[in-house]
Tab-separated table of C-alpha atoms in Angstrom:
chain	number	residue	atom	x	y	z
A	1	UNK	CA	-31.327	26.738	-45.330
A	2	UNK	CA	-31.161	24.237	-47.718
A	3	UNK	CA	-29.909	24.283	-51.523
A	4	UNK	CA	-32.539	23.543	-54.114
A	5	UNK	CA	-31.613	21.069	-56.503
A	6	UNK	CA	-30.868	23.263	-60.326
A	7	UNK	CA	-33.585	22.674	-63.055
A	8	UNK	CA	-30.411	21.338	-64.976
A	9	UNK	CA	-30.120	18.312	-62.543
A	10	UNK	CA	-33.984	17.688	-62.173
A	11	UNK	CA	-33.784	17.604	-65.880
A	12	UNK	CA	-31.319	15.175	-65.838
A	13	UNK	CA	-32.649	13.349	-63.174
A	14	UNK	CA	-35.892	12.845	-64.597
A	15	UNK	CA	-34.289	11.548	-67.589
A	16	UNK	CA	-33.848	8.367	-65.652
A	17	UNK	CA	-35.194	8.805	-61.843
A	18	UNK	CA	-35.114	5.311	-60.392
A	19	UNK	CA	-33.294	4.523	-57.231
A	20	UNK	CA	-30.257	3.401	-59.489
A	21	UNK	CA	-29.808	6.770	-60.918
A	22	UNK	CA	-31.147	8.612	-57.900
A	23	UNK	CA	-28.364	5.969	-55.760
A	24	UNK	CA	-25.639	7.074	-58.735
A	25	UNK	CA	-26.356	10.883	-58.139
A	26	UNK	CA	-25.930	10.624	-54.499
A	27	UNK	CA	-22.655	8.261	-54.852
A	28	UNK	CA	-21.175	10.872	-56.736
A	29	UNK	CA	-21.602	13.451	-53.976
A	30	UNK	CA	-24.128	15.357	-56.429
A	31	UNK	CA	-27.197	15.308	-54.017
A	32	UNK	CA	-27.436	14.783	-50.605
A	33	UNK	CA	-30.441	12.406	-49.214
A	34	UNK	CA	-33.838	13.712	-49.401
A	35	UNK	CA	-37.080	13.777	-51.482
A	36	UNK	CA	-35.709	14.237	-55.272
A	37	UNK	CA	-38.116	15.925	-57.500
A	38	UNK	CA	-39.247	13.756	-61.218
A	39	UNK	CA	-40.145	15.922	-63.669
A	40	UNK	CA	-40.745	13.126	-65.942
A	41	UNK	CA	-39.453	15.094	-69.653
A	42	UNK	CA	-37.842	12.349	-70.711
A	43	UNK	CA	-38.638	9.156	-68.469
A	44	UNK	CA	-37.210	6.272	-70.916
A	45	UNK	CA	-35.530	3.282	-70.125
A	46	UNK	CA	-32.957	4.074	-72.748
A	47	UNK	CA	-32.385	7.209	-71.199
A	48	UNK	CA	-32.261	5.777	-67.428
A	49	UNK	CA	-29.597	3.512	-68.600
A	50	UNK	CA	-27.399	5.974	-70.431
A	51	UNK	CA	-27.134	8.086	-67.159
A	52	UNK	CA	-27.090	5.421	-64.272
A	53	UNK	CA	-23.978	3.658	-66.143
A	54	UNK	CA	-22.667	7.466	-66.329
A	55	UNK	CA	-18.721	8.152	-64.907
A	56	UNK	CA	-19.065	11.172	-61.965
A	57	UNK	CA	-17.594	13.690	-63.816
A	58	UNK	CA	-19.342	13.304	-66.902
A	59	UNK	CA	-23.040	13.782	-64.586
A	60	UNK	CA	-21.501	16.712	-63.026
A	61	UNK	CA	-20.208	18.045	-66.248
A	62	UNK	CA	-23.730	17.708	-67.786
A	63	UNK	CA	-25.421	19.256	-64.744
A	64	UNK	CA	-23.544	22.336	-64.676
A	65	UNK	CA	-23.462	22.426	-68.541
A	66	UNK	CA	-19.846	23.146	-68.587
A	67	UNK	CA	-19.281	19.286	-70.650
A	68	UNK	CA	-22.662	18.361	-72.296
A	69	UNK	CA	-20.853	15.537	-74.515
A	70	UNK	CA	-22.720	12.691	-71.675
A	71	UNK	CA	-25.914	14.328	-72.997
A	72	UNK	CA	-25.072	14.358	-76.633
A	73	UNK	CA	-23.940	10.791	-76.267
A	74	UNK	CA	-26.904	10.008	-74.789
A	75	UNK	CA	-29.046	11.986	-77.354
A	76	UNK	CA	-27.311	9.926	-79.607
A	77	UNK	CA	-28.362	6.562	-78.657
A	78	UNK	CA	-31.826	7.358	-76.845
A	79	UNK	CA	-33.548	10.568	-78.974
A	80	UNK	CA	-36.201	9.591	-81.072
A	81	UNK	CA	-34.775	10.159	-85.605
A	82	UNK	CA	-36.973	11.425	-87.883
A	83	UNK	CA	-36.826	9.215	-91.416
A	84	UNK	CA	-33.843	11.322	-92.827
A	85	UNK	CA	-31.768	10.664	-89.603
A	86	UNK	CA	-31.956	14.337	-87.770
A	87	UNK	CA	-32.642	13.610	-84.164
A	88	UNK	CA	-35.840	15.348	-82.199
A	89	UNK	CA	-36.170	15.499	-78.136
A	90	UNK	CA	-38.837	13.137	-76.812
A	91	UNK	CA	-41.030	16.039	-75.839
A	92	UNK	CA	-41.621	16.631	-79.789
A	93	UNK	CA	-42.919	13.428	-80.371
A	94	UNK	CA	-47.130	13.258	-80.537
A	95	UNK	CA	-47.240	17.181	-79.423
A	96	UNK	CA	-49.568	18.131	-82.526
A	97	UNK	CA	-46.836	19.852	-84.362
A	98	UNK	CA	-44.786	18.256	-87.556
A	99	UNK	CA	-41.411	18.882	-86.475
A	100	UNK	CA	-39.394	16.007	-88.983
A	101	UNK	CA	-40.070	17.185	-92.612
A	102	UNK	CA	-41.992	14.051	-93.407
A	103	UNK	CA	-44.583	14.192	-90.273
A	104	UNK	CA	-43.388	10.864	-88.771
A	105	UNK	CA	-43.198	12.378	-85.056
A	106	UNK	CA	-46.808	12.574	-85.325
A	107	UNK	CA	-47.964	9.681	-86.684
A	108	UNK	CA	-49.957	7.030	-84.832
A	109	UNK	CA	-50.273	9.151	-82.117
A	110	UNK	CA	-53.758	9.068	-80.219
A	111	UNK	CA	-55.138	12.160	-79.203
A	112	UNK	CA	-56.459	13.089	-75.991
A	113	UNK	CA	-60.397	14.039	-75.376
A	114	UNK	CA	-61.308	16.207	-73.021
A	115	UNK	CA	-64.913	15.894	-71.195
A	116	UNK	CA	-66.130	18.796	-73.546
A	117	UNK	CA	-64.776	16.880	-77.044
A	118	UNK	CA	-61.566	18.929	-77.046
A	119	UNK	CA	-58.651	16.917	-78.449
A	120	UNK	CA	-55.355	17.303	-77.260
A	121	UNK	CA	-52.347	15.658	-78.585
A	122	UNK	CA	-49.960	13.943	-76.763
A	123	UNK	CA	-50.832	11.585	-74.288
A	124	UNK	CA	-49.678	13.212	-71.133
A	125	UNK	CA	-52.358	15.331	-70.091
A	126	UNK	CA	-54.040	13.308	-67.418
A	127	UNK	CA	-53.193	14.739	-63.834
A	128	UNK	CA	-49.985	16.179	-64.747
A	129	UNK	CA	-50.696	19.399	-62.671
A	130	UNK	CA	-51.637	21.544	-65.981
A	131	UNK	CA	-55.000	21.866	-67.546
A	132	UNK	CA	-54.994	21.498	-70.875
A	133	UNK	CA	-58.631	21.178	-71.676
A	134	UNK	CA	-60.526	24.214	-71.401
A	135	UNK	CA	-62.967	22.589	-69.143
A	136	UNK	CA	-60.334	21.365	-66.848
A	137	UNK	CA	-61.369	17.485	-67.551
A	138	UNK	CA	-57.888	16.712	-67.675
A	139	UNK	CA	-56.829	17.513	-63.673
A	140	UNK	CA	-60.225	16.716	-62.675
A	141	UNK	CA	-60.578	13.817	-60.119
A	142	UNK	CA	-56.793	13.211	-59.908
A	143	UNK	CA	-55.142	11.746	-56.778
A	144	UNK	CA	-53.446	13.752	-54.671
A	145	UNK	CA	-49.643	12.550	-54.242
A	146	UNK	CA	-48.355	14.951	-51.467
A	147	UNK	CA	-50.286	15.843	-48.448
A	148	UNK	CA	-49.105	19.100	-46.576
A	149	UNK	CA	-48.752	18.697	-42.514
A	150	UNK	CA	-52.166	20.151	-42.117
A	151	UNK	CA	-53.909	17.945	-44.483
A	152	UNK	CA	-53.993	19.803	-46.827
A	153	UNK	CA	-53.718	17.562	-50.196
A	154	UNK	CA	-51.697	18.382	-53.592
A	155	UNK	CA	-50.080	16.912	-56.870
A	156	UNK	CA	-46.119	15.863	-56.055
A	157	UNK	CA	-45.275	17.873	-58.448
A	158	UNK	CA	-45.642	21.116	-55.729
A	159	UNK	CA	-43.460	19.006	-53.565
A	160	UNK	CA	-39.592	20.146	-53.100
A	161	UNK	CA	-39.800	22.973	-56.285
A	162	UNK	CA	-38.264	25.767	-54.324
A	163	UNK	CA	-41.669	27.371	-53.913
A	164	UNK	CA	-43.604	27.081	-50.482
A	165	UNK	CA	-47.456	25.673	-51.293
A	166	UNK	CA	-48.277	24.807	-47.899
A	167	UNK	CA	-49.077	27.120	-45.229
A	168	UNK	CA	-46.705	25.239	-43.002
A	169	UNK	CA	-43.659	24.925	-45.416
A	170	UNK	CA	-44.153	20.712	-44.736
A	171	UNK	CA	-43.803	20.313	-49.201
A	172	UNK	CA	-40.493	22.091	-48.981
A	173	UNK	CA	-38.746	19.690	-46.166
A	174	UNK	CA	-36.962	16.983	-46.822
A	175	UNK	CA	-35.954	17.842	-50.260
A	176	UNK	CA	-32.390	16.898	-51.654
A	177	UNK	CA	-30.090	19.507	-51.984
A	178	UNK	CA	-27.160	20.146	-54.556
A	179	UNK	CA	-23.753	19.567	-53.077
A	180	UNK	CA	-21.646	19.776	-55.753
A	181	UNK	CA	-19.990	22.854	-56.774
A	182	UNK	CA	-20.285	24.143	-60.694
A	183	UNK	CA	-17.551	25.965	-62.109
């Protein structure tokens, strides 16, 4: 039976899940080979580059959580500032609520419209698995990315999450598993 891959490291690598961090993760005996999971929280170039130039120990360190200075040193140079220098995740950028005292992390940010005239901010509501809209507008008509063994069809994001969708078990195969040990 295979080890899922820990939210920590799907966090991390979604913070940068190209084939050079993906390729980094695996070099460093983190993950085996397989289907890796991109959760997409924080998929910024900055980001990518702060991890995939990361030493071994410092990834496994942050993926455990028992050394989190890569991801404060990555925080550092990659987090979005509000105007009186405090830093804010990337998720709390145009999501409707003021979270730097002066309101910048919501400025210029284009709201999404839903079929019915709904707005929601942020503009990651198309297909991302989750209705948002109250008429469903948002996950309506969306590509399917994974298709189970018996053809049945369904967003990636079902595939390799340590929860069997399909009725044959084909979207939890082939899925990376964690190697390394936390301490």
């Amino acid at each position: 039976m295979l080890r899922h891959v820990p939210l920590a490291l799907l966090v991390l690598a979604s913070l940068g899940c190209d084939a050079t961090t993906e390729d980094r993760l695996r070099a460093c005996g983190i993950v085996s080979e397989g289907y890796l999971p991109r959760l997409n929280f924080y998929d910024d170039a900055c980001y990518r580059a702060c991890f995939a130039g990361a030493e071994c120990d410092a990834l496994l360190g942050a993926i455990c959580r028992t050394d989190v200075s890569l991801l404060v040193e990555c925080d550092q140079q990659c987090a979005p500032r509000c105007d009186d220098g405090s830093l804010i995740g990337l998720e709390r950028v145009c999501n409707g609520f003021e979270d730097c005292e002066g309101g910048e992390d919501e400025e210029g940010c284009a709201p999404y419209v839903c079929d019915d005239g709904q707005e929601l901010m942020g503009s990651d509501h198309r297909c991302n698995g989750w209705s948002g809209c109250r008429d469903g507008s948002d996950e309506e008509g969306c590509a399917p990315d994974f298709v189970c063994g018996d053809g049945t069809e369904y967003q990636v994001h079902h595939r390799c999450n340590g929860w069997t969708i399909c009725e044959d078990g084909s979207d939890e195969e082939g899925c990376a598993s964690f190697l390394a040990t936390c301490e």
